[in-house]
Amino acid sequence: MLGKLMRKKTAEPDRLLAEEIASVKSRHIPAHVAIIMDGNGRWAKKRNLPRIAGHHEGMKTVRKISRIASDMGIKVLTLYAFSTENWKRPKLEIDFLMKLPGEFLSTYLPELIEQNVKVEMIGNFELLPSHTKNSIQRAIDATAENDGMTLNFAMNYGSRLELIQCMQEIAKLAAEGKIDPSEIDESLIESHLMTSHLPEPDLLIRTSGEVRLSNFMLWQLAYAEFSFTDVLWPDFDEQCMVSEIKEFQTRVRRFGSVEGDGNT
Ligand code: V07
């Protein structure tokens, strides 16, 4: 009896969600969604828990949102997991954060493989602790042949550093006489960014009510739709993600056209 009641309680939202996914899929799906996963510390504070408890809960949200993004047919999901500024946090918190990729992957890698997800990373890989690098590299290798959704983690990523490295590479080519400065255009710059192989994000979501970019994909987000939600990342669920995509679908994308690009 109890089992039946519990099933009824959970099956109905599942069916509604499945219907919503089907309806969302019949319209234009953003190819690339980028998310700033903010509010983990605040989620923990509200519950009198240590910040690391919020980070751990946030990791479970990563799993939920990756799965539904893949179900909706999103081709690339970029998640801002650790910024170059995050090194300023207390050492114990950093140590905990650096263990999350290993924990996440030892729990969920089989599931990602089953979903045909390809794991990738942008950011300065070399400066991560070796146990973190090893976990991520193993996941990248194990999923390299997958051709479903790309789950792209921004780890030790900062957009200004990315642009500095890009400019240094291009300046070197110019100094060596391999290119002429007049050949520097958008496509050359893009080819020297960490996202050179990915489409530009169509949608940026930031959770937890902060309305800032915080050094995230400054070049790549030039034409993206932005969505800021007050929901804290650990509370951001499948329904929130579907609603974000539905909202995206109602916005008219007019970039490059004469009308309504906001600069005339
Ligand atoms: C982290 C959980 C999500 C909220 C934001 C802060 C804490 C998953 C990963 C991860 C990274 C690379 C990878 C597999 C998983 C992760 C960090 C923090 C540093 F290949 N969640 N998560 N990495 N949080």
CSV table of C-alpha atoms and ligand atoms in Angstrom, one decimal:
chain,number,residue,atom,x,y,z
A,1,MET,CA,0.0,0.0,0.0
A,2,LEU,CA,2.7,2.4,1.0
A,3,GLY,CA,4.7,1.4,-2.0
A,4,LYS,CA,1.8,2.1,-4.3
A,5,LEU,CA,1.3,5.5,-2.7
A,6,MET,CA,4.9,6.4,-3.0
A,7,ARG,CA,5.0,5.3,-6.6
A,8,LYS,CA,2.0,7.4,-7.4
A,9,LYS,CA,3.7,10.4,-5.7
A,10,THR,CA,6.8,10.2,-7.9
A,11,ALA,CA,5.5,8.7,-11.2
A,12,GLU,CA,3.2,11.7,-12.0
A,13,PRO,CA,5.9,14.4,-12.0
A,14,ASP,CA,8.1,12.0,-14.0
A,15,ARG,CA,5.5,11.7,-16.6
A,16,LEU,CA,4.9,15.4,-16.7
A,17,LEU,CA,8.6,16.0,-17.0
A,18,ALA,CA,8.9,13.5,-19.9
A,19,GLU,CA,6.1,15.3,-21.7
A,20,GLU,CA,7.8,18.6,-21.2
A,21,ILE,CA,11.0,17.3,-22.5
A,22,ALA,CA,9.3,16.0,-25.6
A,23,SER,CA,7.6,19.3,-26.2
A,24,VAL,CA,10.9,21.2,-25.6
A,25,LYS,CA,12.7,18.9,-28.1
A,26,SER,CA,10.2,19.7,-30.8
A,27,ARG,CA,11.5,23.3,-30.8
A,28,HIS,CA,14.9,24.9,-31.1
A,29,ILE,CA,17.3,23.5,-28.5
A,30,PRO,CA,20.4,25.5,-27.6
A,31,ALA,CA,23.5,23.6,-28.9
A,32,HIS,CA,25.6,24.9,-26.0
A,33,VAL,CA,24.5,25.8,-22.5
A,34,ALA,CA,27.0,27.2,-20.0
A,35,ILE,CA,26.3,27.3,-16.3
A,36,ILE,CA,27.8,29.2,-13.4
A,37,MET,CA,26.9,26.9,-10.5
A,38,ASP,CA,26.7,29.4,-7.7
A,39,GLY,CA,25.0,29.2,-4.2
A,40,ASN,CA,26.5,26.0,-2.8
A,41,GLY,CA,28.0,27.8,0.3
A,42,ARG,CA,24.7,29.7,0.9
A,43,TRP,CA,22.7,26.5,0.6
A,44,ALA,CA,24.9,25.0,3.4
A,45,LYS,CA,24.8,28.1,5.6
A,46,LYS,CA,20.9,28.1,5.5
A,47,ARG,CA,21.1,24.6,7.0
A,48,ASN,CA,23.9,25.4,9.5
A,49,LEU,CA,26.1,23.0,7.6
A,50,PRO,CA,29.8,23.6,6.6
A,51,ARG,CA,30.4,25.0,3.1
A,52,ILE,CA,31.8,21.7,1.9
A,53,ALA,CA,28.4,20.1,2.5
A,54,GLY,CA,27.0,22.5,-0.1
A,55,HIS,CA,29.7,21.7,-2.6
A,56,HIS,CA,29.0,18.0,-2.1
A,57,GLU,CA,25.2,18.5,-2.6
A,58,GLY,CA,26.1,20.6,-5.7
A,59,MET,CA,27.9,17.7,-7.2
A,60,LYS,CA,24.7,15.7,-7.1
A,61,THR,CA,23.0,18.5,-9.0
A,62,VAL,CA,25.8,18.2,-11.7
A,63,ARG,CA,24.7,14.6,-12.2
A,64,LYS,CA,21.0,15.5,-12.4
A,65,ILE,CA,21.4,18.4,-14.8
A,66,SER,CA,23.9,16.6,-17.1
A,67,ARG,CA,21.4,13.8,-17.5
A,68,ILE,CA,18.5,16.0,-18.3
A,69,ALA,CA,20.6,18.2,-20.6
A,70,SER,CA,21.6,15.1,-22.5
A,71,ASP,CA,18.0,13.9,-22.6
A,72,MET,CA,16.9,17.2,-24.1
A,73,GLY,CA,19.5,16.9,-26.9
A,74,ILE,CA,21.8,19.7,-25.8
A,75,LYS,CA,25.1,19.1,-27.5
A,76,VAL,CA,27.5,20.8,-25.1
A,77,LEU,CA,27.0,21.6,-21.4
A,78,THR,CA,29.8,23.6,-19.9
A,79,LEU,CA,29.9,23.8,-16.1
A,80,TYR,CA,32.1,26.3,-14.2
A,81,ALA,CA,33.4,24.1,-11.5
A,82,PHE,CA,36.6,25.9,-10.3
A,83,SER,CA,37.8,29.4,-11.3
A,84,THR,CA,41.4,30.7,-11.3
A,85,GLU,CA,40.1,33.0,-8.5
A,86,ASN,CA,39.0,30.1,-6.3
A,87,TRP,CA,42.6,29.4,-5.2
A,88,LYS,CA,42.1,32.3,-2.8
A,89,ARG,CA,39.7,30.2,-0.7
A,90,PRO,CA,40.8,28.4,2.5
A,91,LYS,CA,43.2,25.5,1.8
A,92,LEU,CA,40.9,22.9,3.4
A,93,GLU,CA,38.0,24.0,1.2
A,94,ILE,CA,40.3,23.8,-1.9
A,95,ASP,CA,41.5,20.4,-0.9
A,96,PHE,CA,37.9,19.2,-0.6
A,97,LEU,CA,36.9,20.8,-4.0
A,98,MET,CA,39.9,19.1,-5.7
A,99,LYS,CA,38.6,15.7,-4.5
A,100,LEU,CA,35.1,16.2,-6.0
A,101,PRO,CA,36.1,15.3,-9.6
A,102,GLY,CA,37.5,12.0,-8.4
A,103,GLU,CA,34.4,11.3,-6.3
A,104,PHE,CA,32.0,12.4,-9.0
A,105,LEU,CA,33.7,10.2,-11.6
A,106,SER,CA,34.1,7.1,-9.5
A,107,THR,CA,30.3,7.3,-8.8
A,108,TYR,CA,28.9,8.5,-12.2
A,109,LEU,CA,31.4,7.7,-14.9
A,110,PRO,CA,29.6,4.4,-15.8
A,111,GLU,CA,26.4,6.3,-16.1
A,112,LEU,CA,28.0,8.9,-18.3
A,113,ILE,CA,29.4,6.2,-20.6
A,114,GLU,CA,26.0,4.6,-20.8
A,115,GLN,CA,24.5,7.9,-21.9
A,116,ASN,CA,27.2,8.3,-24.6
A,117,VAL,CA,28.5,11.5,-22.9
A,118,LYS,CA,31.9,12.8,-23.7
A,119,VAL,CA,33.8,14.4,-20.8
A,120,GLU,CA,36.1,17.3,-21.6
A,121,MET,CA,37.8,20.1,-19.7
A,122,ILE,CA,38.8,23.7,-20.3
A,123,GLY,CA,41.2,25.6,-18.0
A,124,ASN,CA,44.8,25.3,-16.9
A,125,PHE,CA,45.1,21.5,-16.3
A,126,GLU,CA,48.7,21.4,-15.3
A,127,LEU,CA,48.3,23.4,-12.1
A,128,LEU,CA,45.7,21.0,-10.6
A,129,PRO,CA,46.8,18.4,-8.0
A,130,SER,CA,47.9,15.2,-9.7
A,131,HIS,CA,45.1,13.0,-8.2
A,132,THR,CA,42.6,15.5,-9.7
A,133,LYS,CA,44.3,15.5,-13.0
A,134,ASN,CA,44.5,11.7,-13.1
A,135,SER,CA,40.7,11.3,-12.4
A,136,ILE,CA,39.8,13.8,-15.0
A,137,GLN,CA,42.2,12.4,-17.6
A,138,ARG,CA,40.9,8.9,-17.1
A,139,ALA,CA,37.3,10.1,-17.7
A,140,ILE,CA,38.4,12.1,-20.8
A,141,ASP,CA,40.1,9.0,-22.2
A,142,ALA,CA,37.3,6.6,-21.3
A,143,THR,CA,34.7,8.8,-23.1
A,144,ALA,CA,36.8,10.1,-26.0
A,145,GLU,CA,35.0,8.0,-28.6
A,146,ASN,CA,31.5,9.0,-27.3
A,147,ASP,CA,29.5,11.2,-29.7
A,148,GLY,CA,26.6,12.2,-27.5
A,149,MET,CA,26.6,15.3,-25.3
A,150,THR,CA,29.9,16.9,-24.4
A,151,LEU,CA,30.1,17.5,-20.6
A,152,ASN,CA,32.7,20.2,-20.5
A,153,PHE,CA,34.1,21.1,-17.0
A,154,ALA,CA,35.7,24.5,-16.6
A,155,MET,CA,38.4,23.7,-14.0
A,156,ASN,CA,41.0,26.3,-13.0
A,157,TYR,CA,39.5,28.4,-15.8
A,158,GLY,CA,39.6,32.1,-16.1
A,159,SER,CA,38.6,34.0,-19.2
A,160,ARG,CA,41.3,36.7,-19.0
A,161,LEU,CA,44.0,34.2,-18.6
A,162,GLU,CA,42.6,32.3,-21.6
A,163,LEU,CA,42.7,35.5,-23.6
A,164,ILE,CA,46.2,36.3,-22.5
A,165,GLN,CA,47.4,32.9,-23.6
A,166,CYS,CA,45.6,33.3,-26.9
A,167,MET,CA,47.2,36.7,-27.5
A,168,GLN,CA,50.6,35.4,-26.6
A,169,GLU,CA,50.3,32.5,-29.1
A,170,ILE,CA,49.1,34.8,-31.9
A,171,ALA,CA,51.8,37.4,-31.1
A,172,LYS,CA,54.4,34.6,-31.4
A,173,LEU,CA,53.1,33.6,-34.8
A,174,ALA,CA,53.3,37.2,-35.9
A,175,ALA,CA,56.8,37.7,-34.5
A,176,GLU,CA,58.0,34.6,-36.3
A,177,GLY,CA,56.6,35.9,-39.5
A,178,LYS,CA,54.1,33.1,-39.8
A,179,ILE,CA,51.1,35.5,-39.9
A,180,ASP,CA,50.7,39.1,-40.7
A,181,PRO,CA,48.9,41.2,-38.0
A,182,SER,CA,46.3,42.1,-40.6
A,183,GLU,CA,45.3,38.4,-40.7
A,184,ILE,CA,44.2,38.5,-37.1
A,185,ASP,CA,40.4,38.1,-37.2
A,186,GLU,CA,37.6,36.5,-35.2
A,187,SER,CA,38.2,33.0,-36.5
A,188,LEU,CA,42.0,33.2,-35.8
A,189,ILE,CA,41.3,34.3,-32.2
A,190,GLU,CA,38.7,31.6,-31.8
A,191,SER,CA,41.1,28.9,-33.0
A,192,HIS,CA,43.5,29.9,-30.1
A,193,LEU,CA,40.8,29.7,-27.4
A,194,MET,CA,40.3,26.7,-25.2
A,195,THR,CA,36.9,26.3,-26.7
A,196,SER,CA,38.2,26.2,-30.3
A,197,HIS,CA,36.5,22.9,-31.0
A,198,LEU,CA,33.1,23.8,-29.5
A,199,PRO,CA,30.2,25.9,-30.7
A,200,GLU,CA,29.7,29.2,-28.8
A,201,PRO,CA,27.3,29.0,-25.9
A,202,ASP,CA,23.7,30.0,-26.8
A,203,LEU,CA,22.6,30.3,-23.2
A,204,LEU,CA,24.4,31.2,-20.0
A,205,ILE,CA,22.7,30.4,-16.7
A,206,ARG,CA,23.9,31.6,-13.3
A,207,THR,CA,22.2,30.4,-10.2
A,208,SER,CA,21.9,32.0,-6.8
A,209,GLY,CA,20.9,35.5,-7.7
A,210,GLU,CA,24.3,37.0,-8.5
A,211,VAL,CA,24.3,39.0,-11.7
A,212,ARG,CA,27.9,38.9,-12.8
A,213,LEU,CA,30.1,37.1,-15.3
A,214,SER,CA,33.0,36.5,-12.9
A,215,ASN,CA,35.6,36.1,-15.6
A,216,PHE,CA,33.7,33.3,-17.4
A,217,MET,CA,33.9,32.9,-21.2
A,218,LEU,CA,34.1,36.6,-21.9
A,219,TRP,CA,34.7,36.2,-25.7
A,220,GLN,CA,32.5,33.2,-26.2
A,221,LEU,CA,29.4,34.7,-24.6
A,222,ALA,CA,29.2,37.8,-26.9
A,223,TYR,CA,25.9,36.7,-28.4
A,224,ALA,CA,24.5,34.4,-25.8
A,225,GLU,CA,21.2,34.8,-24.0
A,226,PHE,CA,21.7,35.3,-20.2
A,227,SER,CA,19.5,33.9,-17.5
A,228,PHE,CA,20.0,34.6,-13.8
A,229,THR,CA,17.9,32.7,-11.3
A,230,ASP,CA,17.7,33.0,-7.6
A,231,VAL,CA,17.6,29.2,-7.1
A,232,LEU,CA,20.7,28.0,-5.3
A,233,TRP,CA,22.7,25.4,-7.3
A,234,PRO,CA,22.0,22.5,-5.0
A,235,ASP,CA,18.2,23.2,-5.3
A,236,PHE,CA,18.4,23.6,-9.1
A,237,ASP,CA,16.6,20.5,-10.4
A,238,GLU,CA,15.3,19.0,-13.6
A,239,GLN,CA,12.2,21.2,-13.6
A,240,CYS,CA,14.4,24.3,-13.3
A,241,MET,CA,16.5,23.2,-16.2
A,242,VAL,CA,13.5,22.5,-18.5
A,243,SER,CA,12.0,25.9,-17.5
A,244,GLU,CA,15.3,27.6,-18.5
A,245,ILE,CA,15.2,25.9,-21.9
A,246,LYS,CA,11.6,26.8,-22.4
A,247,GLU,CA,12.3,30.4,-21.5
A,248,PHE,CA,15.2,30.4,-24.0
A,249,GLN,CA,12.9,29.1,-26.7
A,250,THR,CA,10.5,32.1,-26.1
A,251,ARG,CA,13.2,34.6,-26.7
A,252,VAL,CA,13.7,35.7,-30.2
A,253,ARG,CA,17.3,35.3,-31.4
A,254,ARG,CA,18.1,38.2,-33.7
A,255,PHE,CA,21.9,38.5,-33.5
A,256,GLY,CA,23.4,39.7,-36.7
A,257,SER,CA,20.1,41.0,-38.0
A,258,VAL,CA,19.4,44.7,-38.5
A,259,GLU,CA,16.5,44.9,-36.1
A,260,GLY,CA,16.7,44.6,-32.4
A,261,ASP,CA,20.4,43.8,-31.9
A,262,GLY,CA,20.4,46.5,-29.2
A,263,ASN,CA,23.0,48.7,-30.7
A,264,THR,CA,21.1,50.9,-33.2
B,1,V07,C1,32.5,20.7,-8.0
B,1,V07,C2,30.1,20.7,-7.3
B,1,V07,C3,29.2,21.5,-8.2
B,1,V07,C4,29.0,22.9,-7.7
B,1,V07,C5,30.2,23.8,-7.8
B,1,V07,C6,31.3,23.6,-6.8
B,1,V07,C7,31.6,22.2,-6.3
B,1,V07,C8,31.7,18.2,-10.3
B,1,V07,C9,33.0,18.3,-10.6
B,1,V07,C10,33.8,17.7,-11.6
B,1,V07,C11,34.9,18.3,-12.2
B,1,V07,C12,35.6,17.7,-13.2
B,1,V07,C13,35.2,16.4,-13.6
B,1,V07,C14,34.2,15.8,-13.0
B,1,V07,C15,33.5,16.4,-12.0
B,1,V07,C16,33.4,19.3,-9.7
B,1,V07,C17,34.8,20.8,-8.6
B,1,V07,C18,33.8,21.2,-7.8
B,1,V07,C19,36.2,21.4,-8.5
B,1,V07,F1,35.9,15.8,-14.6
B,1,V07,N1,31.3,19.0,-9.3
B,1,V07,N2,32.4,19.7,-8.9
B,1,V07,N3,34.7,19.9,-9.6
B,1,V07,N4,31.4,21.1,-7.2
